[in-house]
mmCIF file of C-alpha atoms in Angstrom:
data_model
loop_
_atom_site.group_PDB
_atom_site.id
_atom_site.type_symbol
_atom_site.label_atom_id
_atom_site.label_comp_id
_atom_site.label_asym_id
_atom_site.label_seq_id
_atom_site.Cartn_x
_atom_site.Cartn_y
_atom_site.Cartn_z
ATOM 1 C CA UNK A 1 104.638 172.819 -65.440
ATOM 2 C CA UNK A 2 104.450 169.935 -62.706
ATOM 3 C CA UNK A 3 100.718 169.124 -61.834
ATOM 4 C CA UNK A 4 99.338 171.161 -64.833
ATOM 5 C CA UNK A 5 98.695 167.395 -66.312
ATOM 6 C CA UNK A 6 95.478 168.892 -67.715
ATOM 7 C CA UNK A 7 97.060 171.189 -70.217
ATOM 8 C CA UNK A 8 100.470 169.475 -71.172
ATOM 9 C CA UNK A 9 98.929 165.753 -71.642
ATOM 10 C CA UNK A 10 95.279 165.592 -71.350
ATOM 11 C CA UNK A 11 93.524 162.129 -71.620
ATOM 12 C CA UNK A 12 91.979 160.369 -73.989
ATOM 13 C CA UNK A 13 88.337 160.320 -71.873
ATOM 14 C CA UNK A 14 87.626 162.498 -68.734
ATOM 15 C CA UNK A 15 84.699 162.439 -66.745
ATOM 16 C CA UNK A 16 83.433 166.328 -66.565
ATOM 17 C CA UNK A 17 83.549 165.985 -62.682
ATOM 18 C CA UNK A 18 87.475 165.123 -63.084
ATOM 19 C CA UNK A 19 87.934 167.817 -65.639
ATOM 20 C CA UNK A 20 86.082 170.127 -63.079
ATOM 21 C CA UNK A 21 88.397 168.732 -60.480
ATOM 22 C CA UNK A 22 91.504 169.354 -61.979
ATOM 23 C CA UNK A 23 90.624 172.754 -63.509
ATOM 24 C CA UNK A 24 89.816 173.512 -59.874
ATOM 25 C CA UNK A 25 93.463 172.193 -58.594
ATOM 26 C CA UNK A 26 95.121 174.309 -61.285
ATOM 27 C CA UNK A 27 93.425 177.363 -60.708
ATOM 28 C CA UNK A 28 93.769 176.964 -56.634
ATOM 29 C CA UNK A 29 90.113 176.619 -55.939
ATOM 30 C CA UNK A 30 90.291 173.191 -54.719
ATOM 31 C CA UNK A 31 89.999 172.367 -51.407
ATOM 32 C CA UNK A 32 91.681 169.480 -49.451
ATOM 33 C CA UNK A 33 88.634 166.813 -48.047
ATOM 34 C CA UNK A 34 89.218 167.604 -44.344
ATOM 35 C CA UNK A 35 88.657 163.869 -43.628
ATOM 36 C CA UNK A 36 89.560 160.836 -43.950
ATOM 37 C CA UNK A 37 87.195 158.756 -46.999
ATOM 38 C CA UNK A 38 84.329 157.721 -45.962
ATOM 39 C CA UNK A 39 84.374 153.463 -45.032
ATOM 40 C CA UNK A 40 80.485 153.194 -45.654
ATOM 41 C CA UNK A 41 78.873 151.495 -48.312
ATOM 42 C CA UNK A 42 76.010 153.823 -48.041
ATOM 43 C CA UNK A 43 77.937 156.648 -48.773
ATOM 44 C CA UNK A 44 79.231 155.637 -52.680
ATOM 45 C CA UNK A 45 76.336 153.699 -53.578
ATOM 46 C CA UNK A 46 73.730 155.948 -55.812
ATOM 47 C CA UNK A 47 69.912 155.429 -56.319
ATOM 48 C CA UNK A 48 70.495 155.337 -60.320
ATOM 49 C CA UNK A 49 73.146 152.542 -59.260
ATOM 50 C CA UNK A 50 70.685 150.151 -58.196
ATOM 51 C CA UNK A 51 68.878 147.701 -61.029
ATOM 52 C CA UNK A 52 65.864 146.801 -58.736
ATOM 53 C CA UNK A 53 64.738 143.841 -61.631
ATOM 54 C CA UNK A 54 67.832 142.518 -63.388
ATOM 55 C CA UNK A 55 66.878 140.786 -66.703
ATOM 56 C CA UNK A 56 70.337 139.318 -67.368
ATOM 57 C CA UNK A 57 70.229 135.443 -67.565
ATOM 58 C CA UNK A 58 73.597 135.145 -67.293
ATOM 59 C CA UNK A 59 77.210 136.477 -65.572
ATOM 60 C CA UNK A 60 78.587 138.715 -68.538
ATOM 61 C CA UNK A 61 74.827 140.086 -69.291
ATOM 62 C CA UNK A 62 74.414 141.319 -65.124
ATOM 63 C CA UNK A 63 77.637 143.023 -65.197
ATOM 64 C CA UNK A 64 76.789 144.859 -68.363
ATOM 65 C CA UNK A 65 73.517 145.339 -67.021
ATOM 66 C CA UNK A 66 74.767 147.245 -63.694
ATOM 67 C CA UNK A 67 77.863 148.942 -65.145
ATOM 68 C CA UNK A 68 75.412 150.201 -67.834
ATOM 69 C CA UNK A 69 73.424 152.341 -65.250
ATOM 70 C CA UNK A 70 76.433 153.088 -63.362
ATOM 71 C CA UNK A 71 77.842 154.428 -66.825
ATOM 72 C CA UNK A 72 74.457 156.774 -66.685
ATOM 73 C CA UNK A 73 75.509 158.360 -63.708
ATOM 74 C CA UNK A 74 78.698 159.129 -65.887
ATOM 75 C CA UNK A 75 80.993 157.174 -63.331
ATOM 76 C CA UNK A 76 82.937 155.514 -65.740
ATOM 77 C CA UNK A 77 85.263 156.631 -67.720
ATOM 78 C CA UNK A 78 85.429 153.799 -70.134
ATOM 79 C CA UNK A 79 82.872 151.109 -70.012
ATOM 80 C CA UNK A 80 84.070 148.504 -71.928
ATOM 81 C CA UNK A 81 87.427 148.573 -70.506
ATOM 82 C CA UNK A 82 85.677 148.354 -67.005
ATOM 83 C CA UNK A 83 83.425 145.639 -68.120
ATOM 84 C CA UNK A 84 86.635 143.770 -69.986
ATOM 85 C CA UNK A 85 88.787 144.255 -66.533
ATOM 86 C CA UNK A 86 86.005 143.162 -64.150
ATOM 87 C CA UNK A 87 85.459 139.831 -66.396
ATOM 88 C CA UNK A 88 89.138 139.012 -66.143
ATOM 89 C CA UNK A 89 89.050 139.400 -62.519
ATOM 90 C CA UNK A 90 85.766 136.643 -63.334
ATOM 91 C CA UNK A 91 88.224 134.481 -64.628
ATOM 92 C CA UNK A 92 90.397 133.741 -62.014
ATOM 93 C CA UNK A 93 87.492 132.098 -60.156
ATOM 94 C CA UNK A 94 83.969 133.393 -59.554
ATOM 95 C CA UNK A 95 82.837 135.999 -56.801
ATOM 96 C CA UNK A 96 80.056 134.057 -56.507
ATOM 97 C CA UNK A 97 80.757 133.558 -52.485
ATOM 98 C CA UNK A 98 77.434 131.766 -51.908
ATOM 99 C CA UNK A 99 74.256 132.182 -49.834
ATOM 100 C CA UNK A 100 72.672 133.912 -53.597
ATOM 101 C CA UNK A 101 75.623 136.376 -53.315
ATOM 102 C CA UNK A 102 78.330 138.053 -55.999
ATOM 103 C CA UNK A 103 80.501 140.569 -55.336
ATOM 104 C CA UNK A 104 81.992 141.246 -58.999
ATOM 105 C CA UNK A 105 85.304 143.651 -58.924
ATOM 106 C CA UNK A 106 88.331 144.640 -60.031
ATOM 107 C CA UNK A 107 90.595 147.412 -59.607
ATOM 108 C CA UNK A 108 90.612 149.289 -62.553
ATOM 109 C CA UNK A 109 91.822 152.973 -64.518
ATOM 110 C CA UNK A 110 88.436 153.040 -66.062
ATOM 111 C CA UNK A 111 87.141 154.471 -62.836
ATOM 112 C CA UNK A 112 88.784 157.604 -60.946
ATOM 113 C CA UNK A 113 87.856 156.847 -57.523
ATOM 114 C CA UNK A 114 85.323 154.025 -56.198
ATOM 115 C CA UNK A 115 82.404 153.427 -57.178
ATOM 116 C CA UNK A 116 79.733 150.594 -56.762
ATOM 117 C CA UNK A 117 75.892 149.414 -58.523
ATOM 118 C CA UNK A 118 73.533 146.781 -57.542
ATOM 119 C CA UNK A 119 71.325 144.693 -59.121
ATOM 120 C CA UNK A 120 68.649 142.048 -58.161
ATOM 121 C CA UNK A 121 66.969 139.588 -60.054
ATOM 122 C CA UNK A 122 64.442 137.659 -58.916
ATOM 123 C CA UNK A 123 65.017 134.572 -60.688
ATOM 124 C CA UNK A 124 68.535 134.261 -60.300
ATOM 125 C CA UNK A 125 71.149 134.655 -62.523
ATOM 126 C CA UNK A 126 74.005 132.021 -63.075
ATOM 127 C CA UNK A 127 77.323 132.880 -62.044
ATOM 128 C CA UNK A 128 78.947 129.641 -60.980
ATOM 129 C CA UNK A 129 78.792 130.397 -57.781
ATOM 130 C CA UNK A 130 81.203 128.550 -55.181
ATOM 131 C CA UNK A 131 77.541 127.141 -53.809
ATOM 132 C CA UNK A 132 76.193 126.072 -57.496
ATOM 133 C CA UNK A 133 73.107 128.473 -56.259
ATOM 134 C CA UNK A 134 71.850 130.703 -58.756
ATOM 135 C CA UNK A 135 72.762 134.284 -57.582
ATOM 136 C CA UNK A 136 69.834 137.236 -56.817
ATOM 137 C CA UNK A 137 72.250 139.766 -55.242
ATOM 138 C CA UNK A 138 74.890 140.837 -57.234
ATOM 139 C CA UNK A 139 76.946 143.818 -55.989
ATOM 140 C CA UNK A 140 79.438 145.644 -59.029
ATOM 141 C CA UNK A 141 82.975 147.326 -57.461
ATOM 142 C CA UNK A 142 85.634 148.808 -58.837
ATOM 143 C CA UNK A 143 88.379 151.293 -57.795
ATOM 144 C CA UNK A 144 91.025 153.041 -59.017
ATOM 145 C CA UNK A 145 94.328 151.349 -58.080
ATOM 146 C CA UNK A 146 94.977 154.434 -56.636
ATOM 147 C CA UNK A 147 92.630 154.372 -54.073
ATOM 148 C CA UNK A 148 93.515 150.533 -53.164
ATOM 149 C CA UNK A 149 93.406 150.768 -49.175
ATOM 150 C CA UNK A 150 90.183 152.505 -49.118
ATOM 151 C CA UNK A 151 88.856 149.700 -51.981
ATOM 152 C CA UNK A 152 89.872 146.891 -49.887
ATOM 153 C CA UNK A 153 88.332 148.353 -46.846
ATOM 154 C CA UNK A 154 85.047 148.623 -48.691
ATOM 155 C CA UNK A 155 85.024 145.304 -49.841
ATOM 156 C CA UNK A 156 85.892 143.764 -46.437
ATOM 157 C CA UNK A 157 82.653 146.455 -45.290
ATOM 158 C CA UNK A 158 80.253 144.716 -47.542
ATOM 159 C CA UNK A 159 81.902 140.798 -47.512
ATOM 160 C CA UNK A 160 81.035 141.707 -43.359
ATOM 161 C CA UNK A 161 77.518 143.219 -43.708
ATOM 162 C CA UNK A 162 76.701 140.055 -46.203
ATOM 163 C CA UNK A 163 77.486 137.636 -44.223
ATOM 164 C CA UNK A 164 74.366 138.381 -42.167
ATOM 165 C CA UNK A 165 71.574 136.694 -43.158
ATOM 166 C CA UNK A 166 69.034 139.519 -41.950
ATOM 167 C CA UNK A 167 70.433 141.751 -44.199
ATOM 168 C CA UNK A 168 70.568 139.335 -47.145
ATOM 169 C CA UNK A 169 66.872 138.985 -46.522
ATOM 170 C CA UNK A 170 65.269 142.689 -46.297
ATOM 171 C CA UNK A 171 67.676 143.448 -49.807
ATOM 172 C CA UNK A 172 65.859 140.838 -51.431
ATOM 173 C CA UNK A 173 62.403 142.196 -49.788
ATOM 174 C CA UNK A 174 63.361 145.364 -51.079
ATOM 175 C CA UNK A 175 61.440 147.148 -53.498
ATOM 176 C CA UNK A 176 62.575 150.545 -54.720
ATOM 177 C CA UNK A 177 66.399 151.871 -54.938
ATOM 178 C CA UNK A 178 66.122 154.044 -52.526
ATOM 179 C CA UNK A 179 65.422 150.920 -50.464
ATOM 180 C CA UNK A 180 68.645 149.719 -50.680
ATOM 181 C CA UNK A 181 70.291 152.756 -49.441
ATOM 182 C CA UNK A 182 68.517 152.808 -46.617
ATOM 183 C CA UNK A 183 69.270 149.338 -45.863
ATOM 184 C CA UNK A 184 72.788 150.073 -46.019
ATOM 185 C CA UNK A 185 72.394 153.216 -43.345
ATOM 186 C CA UNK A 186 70.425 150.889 -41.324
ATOM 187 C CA UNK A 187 72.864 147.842 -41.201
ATOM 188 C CA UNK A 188 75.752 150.651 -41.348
ATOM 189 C CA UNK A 189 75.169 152.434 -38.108
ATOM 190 C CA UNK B 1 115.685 165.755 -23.491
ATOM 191 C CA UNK B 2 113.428 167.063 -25.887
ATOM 192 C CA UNK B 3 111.473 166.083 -29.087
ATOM 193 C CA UNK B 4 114.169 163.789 -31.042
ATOM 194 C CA UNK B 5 112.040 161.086 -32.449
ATOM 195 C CA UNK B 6 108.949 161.472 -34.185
ATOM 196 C CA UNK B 7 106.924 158.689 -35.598
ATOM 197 C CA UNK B 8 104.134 159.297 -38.757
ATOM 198 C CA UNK B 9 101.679 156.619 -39.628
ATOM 199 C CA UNK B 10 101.271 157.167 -43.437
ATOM 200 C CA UNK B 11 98.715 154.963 -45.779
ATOM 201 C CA UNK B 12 99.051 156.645 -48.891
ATOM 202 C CA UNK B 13 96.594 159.163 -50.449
ATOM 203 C CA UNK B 14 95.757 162.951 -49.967
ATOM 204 C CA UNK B 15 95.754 162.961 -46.104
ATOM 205 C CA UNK B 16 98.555 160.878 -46.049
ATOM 206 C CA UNK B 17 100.586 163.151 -47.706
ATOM 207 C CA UNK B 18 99.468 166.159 -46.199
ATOM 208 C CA UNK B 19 99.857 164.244 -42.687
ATOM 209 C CA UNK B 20 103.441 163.907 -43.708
ATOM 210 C CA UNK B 21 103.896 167.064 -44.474
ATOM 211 C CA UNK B 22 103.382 168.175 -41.158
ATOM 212 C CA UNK B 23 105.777 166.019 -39.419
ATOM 213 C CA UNK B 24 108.130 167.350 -41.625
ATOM 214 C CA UNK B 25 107.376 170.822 -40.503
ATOM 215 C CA UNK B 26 107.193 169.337 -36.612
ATOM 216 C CA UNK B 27 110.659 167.240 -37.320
ATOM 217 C CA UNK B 28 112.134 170.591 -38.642
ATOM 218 C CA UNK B 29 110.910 172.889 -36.163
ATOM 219 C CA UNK B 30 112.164 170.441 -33.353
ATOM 220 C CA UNK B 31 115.181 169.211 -35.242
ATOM 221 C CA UNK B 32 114.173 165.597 -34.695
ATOM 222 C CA UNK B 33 114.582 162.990 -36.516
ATOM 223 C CA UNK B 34 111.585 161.360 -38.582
ATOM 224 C CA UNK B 35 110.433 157.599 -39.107
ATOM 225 C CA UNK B 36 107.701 156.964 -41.738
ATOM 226 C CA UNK B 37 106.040 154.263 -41.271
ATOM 227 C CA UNK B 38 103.452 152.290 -44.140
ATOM 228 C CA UNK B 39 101.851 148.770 -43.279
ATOM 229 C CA UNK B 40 100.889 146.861 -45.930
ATOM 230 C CA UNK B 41 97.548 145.604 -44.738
ATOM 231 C CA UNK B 42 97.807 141.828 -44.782
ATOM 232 C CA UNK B 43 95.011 141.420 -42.213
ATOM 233 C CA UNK B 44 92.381 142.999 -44.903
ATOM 234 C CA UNK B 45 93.664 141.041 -47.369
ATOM 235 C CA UNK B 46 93.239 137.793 -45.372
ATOM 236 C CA UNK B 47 89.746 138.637 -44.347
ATOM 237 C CA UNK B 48 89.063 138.744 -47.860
ATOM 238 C CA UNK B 49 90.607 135.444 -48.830
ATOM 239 C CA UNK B 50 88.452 134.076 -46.503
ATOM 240 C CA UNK B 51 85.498 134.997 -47.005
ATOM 241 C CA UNK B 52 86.300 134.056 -50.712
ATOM 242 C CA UNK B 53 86.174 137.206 -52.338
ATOM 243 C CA UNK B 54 89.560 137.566 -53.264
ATOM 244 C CA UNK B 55 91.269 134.295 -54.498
ATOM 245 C CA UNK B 56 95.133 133.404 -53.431
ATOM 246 C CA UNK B 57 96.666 134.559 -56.967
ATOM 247 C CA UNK B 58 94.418 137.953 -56.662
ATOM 248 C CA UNK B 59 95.745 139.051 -53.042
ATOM 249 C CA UNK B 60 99.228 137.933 -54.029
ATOM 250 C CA UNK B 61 98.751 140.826 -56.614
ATOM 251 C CA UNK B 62 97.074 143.564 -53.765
ATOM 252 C CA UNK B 63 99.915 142.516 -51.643
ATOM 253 C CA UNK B 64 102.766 143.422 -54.018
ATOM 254 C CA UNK B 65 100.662 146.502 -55.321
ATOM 255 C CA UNK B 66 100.568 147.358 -52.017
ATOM 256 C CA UNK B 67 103.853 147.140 -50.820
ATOM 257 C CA UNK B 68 105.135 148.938 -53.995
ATOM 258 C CA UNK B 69 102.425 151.812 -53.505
ATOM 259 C CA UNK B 70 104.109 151.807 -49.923
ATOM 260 C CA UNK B 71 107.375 151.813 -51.234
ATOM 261 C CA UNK B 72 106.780 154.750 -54.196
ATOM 262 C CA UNK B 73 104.983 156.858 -51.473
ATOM 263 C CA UNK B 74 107.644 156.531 -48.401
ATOM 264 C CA UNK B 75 109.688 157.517 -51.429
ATOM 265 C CA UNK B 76 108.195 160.728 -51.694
ATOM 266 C CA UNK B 77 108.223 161.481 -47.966
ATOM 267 C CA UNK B 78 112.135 161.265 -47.886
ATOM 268 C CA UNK B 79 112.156 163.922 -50.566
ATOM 269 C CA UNK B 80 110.263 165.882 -48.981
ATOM 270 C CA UNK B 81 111.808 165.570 -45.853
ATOM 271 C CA UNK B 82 115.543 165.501 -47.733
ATOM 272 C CA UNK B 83 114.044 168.895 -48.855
ATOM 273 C CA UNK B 84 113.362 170.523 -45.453
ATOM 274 C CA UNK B 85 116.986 169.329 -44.261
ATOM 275 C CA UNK B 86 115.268 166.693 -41.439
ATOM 276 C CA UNK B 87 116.962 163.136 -41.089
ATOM 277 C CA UNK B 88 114.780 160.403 -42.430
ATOM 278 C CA UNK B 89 113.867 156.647 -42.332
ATOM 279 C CA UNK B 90 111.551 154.871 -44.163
ATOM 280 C CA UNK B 91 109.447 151.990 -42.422
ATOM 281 C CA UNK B 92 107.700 149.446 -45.031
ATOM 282 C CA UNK B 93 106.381 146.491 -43.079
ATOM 283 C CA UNK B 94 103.233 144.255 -43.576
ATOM 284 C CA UNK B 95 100.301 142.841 -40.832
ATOM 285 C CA UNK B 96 97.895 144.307 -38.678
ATOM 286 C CA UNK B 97 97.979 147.844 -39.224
ATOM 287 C CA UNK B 98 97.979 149.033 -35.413
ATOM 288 C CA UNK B 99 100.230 146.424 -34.429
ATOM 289 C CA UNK B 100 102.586 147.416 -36.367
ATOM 290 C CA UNK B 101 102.682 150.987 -35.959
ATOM 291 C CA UNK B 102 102.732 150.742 -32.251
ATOM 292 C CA UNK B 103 105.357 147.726 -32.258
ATOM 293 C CA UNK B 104 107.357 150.581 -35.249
ATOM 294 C CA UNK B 105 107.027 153.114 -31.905
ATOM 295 C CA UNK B 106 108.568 150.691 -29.445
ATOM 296 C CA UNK B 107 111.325 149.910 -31.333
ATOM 297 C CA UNK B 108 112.370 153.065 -31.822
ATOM 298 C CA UNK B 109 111.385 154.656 -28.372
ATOM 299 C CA UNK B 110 109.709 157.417 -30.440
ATOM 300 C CA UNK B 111 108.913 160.367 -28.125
ATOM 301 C CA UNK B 112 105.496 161.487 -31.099
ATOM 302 C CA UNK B 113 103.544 159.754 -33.075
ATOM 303 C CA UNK B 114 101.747 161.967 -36.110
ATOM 304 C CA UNK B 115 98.787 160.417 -37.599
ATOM 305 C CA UNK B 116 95.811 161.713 -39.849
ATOM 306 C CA UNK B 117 92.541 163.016 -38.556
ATOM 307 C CA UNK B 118 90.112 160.043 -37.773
ATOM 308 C CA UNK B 119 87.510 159.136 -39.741
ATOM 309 C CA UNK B 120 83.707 159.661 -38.459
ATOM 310 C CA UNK B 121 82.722 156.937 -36.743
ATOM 311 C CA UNK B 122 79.443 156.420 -36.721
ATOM 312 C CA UNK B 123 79.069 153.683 -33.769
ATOM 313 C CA UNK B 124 81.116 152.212 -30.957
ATOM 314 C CA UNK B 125 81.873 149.134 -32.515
ATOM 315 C CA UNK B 126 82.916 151.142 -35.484
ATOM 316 C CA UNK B 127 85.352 153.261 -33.047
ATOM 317 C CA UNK B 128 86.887 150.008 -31.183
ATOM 318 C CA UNK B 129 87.876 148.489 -34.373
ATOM 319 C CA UNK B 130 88.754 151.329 -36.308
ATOM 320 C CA UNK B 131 93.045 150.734 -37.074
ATOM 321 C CA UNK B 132 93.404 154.450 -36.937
ATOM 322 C CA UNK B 133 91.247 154.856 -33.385
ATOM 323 C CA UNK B 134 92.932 151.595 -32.450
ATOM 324 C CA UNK B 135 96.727 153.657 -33.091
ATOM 325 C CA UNK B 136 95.441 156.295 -31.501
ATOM 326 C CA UNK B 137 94.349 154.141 -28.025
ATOM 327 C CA UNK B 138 97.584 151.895 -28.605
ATOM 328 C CA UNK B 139 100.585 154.165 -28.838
ATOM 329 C CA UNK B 140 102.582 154.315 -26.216
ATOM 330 C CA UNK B 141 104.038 157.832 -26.926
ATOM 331 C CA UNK B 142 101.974 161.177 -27.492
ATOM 332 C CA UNK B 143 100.143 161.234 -30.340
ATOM 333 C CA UNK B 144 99.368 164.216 -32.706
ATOM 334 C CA UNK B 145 96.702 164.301 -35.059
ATOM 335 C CA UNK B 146 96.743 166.616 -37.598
ATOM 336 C CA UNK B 147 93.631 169.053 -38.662
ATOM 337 C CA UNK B 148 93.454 172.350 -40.843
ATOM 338 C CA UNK B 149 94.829 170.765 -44.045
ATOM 339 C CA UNK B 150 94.975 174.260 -45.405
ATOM 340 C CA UNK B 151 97.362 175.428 -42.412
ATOM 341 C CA UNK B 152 99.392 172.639 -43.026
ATOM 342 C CA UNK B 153 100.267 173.326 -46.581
ATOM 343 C CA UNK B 154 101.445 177.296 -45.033
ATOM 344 C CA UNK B 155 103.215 175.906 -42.193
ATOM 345 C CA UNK B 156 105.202 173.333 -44.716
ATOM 346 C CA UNK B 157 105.422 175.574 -47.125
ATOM 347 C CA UNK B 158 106.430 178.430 -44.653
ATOM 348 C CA UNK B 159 110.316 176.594 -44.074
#
């Protein structure tokens, strides 16, 4: 019975996409991805993903905030143990990195693959960041620990596209979700 | 003379595996001998230390999860390989990911390197810094990179 998982010990909480997926695998209709994951933002990040007008005031309240829509899209598997394992990642030190910037993350089993929201507010939210600025660009990761090469590559992909200051700009110029996403193909390509 | 030393470059994952499977299949076929090889990626991990993403105690966790994801999944390799009656050595090392598949190579004066299909690139700057474009360039031996996932799962299964 090796890799019928889905029948001999089924989890608590599946997504239906995973359920779909492994019903798939055991009846041989899955197919192998013929390439390599994808290593652009622009490509995991979803136009229900994006909070275009954050009203958290604070650091716990914008991670709820964005994992909540991300939880819409029916991402995660478990939100509060996202939420819980992203705020102990918090804890060692703030991904605050500056420049209005946080990059909140963890790896995590609450999600299967990768998956990442955004949210901007416009009057800052505090998130003792390693400048003391307030932040207005907060950007929600987390990853299986499965998937931990392609994770890391991501987050090196966005730490990289942040660090230019054009790009920092037109986000926060931004208007609609769909916006964003096109931002990300732009700066992407 | 011949085929008696065959390199894969294996990251974990899907591809990985299915990657490895064909060497097997090649290292079989040829009765060569076959090297895995998994880099733990230290330069990612430094990039993000400094640019202050990840903080020292955080990457000191990647790195270990890392390098016992390597370990777990070169694991799995020599089974398979054990299973398909081809000689096999496991390569865990840590650093640039290219350099040390290429330097893994050298040192063993492999005569094939297999690798995993390249991922679309989507500009030249993209391409030059890609580590899987940048194994592909860098080798110093032939390089075969494997397509038709499906094919490979008849061919492996096939001996």
């Amino acid at each position: 019975m090796k890799g019928n998982g889905f029948f001999v010990n089924p989890p608590v909480r599946w997504s239906w996409s995973r359920i779909t997926k492994k019903w798939k695998c055991f009846t041989g209709q899955y197919k192998h991805q013929s390439k390599e994951k994808s290593m652009k933002i622009s490509d995991y990040l979803k136009e229900h993903a994006c909070q275009m007008n954050l009203s958290a005031q604070n650091k716990e309240e914008a991670i709820r905030e964005i994992a909540g829509s991300l939880n819409s899209g029916g991402e995660i598997n478990e939100q509060e143990a996202f939420i819980r394992d992203i705020l102990e990642r918090e804890s060692l030190g703030s991904t605050g990195i500056g420049h209005g910037v946080a990059i909140p993350h963890s790896r995590t089993d609450s999600v299967d693959g990768f998956l990442i929201g955004f949210g901007k507010s416009s009057s800052g939210v505090d998130f003792s960041a390693l400048d003391g600025e307030p932040v207005h660009l907060i950007f929600l990761m987390g990853a299986n620990p499965q998937e931990l090469n392609l994770y890391l590559r991501l987050l090196a992909e966005l730490s990289k596209l942040l660090m230019d200051a054009a790009f920092r700009r037109e986000l926060m110029a931004a208007e609609k979700s769909s916006d964003i996403i096109a931002l990300f193909q732009k700066f992407e390509s | 003379m011949g085929i008696k030393n065959i390199v894969v470059s294996v990251a974990g994952g899907v591809v990985s595996l299915l990657t490895a499977k064909y060497a097997v299949y090649l290292a079989q076929q040829l009765d060569a001998k076959l090297t895995a090889v998994y880099v733990v990626d230290e330069k990612a991990l430094g990039d993000l230390l400094k640019s202050k993403i990840f903080v020292e105690v955080e990457a000191q966790g990647y790195e270990s999860d890392l390098e016992e994801q390597g370990r777990r999944f070169l694991e799995r390799v020599r089974r398979m390989a054990e299973q398909k009656g081809v000689a096999f050595e496991p390569v865990l090392t840590r650093g640039v990911v290219h350099d040390e598949v290429v330097e893994t190579i050298k040192q063993l004066n492999a005569d094939m390197l297999v690798m995993g299909e390249l991922k679309e690139a989507v500009s030249r700057k993209e391409i030059f810094y890609d580590e899987g474009e940048r194994i592909f360039r860098e080798s110093p031996c032939t390089v075969v990179v494997v397509k038709d996932y499906e094919k490979v799962e008849m061919l492996y299964g096939s001996i």
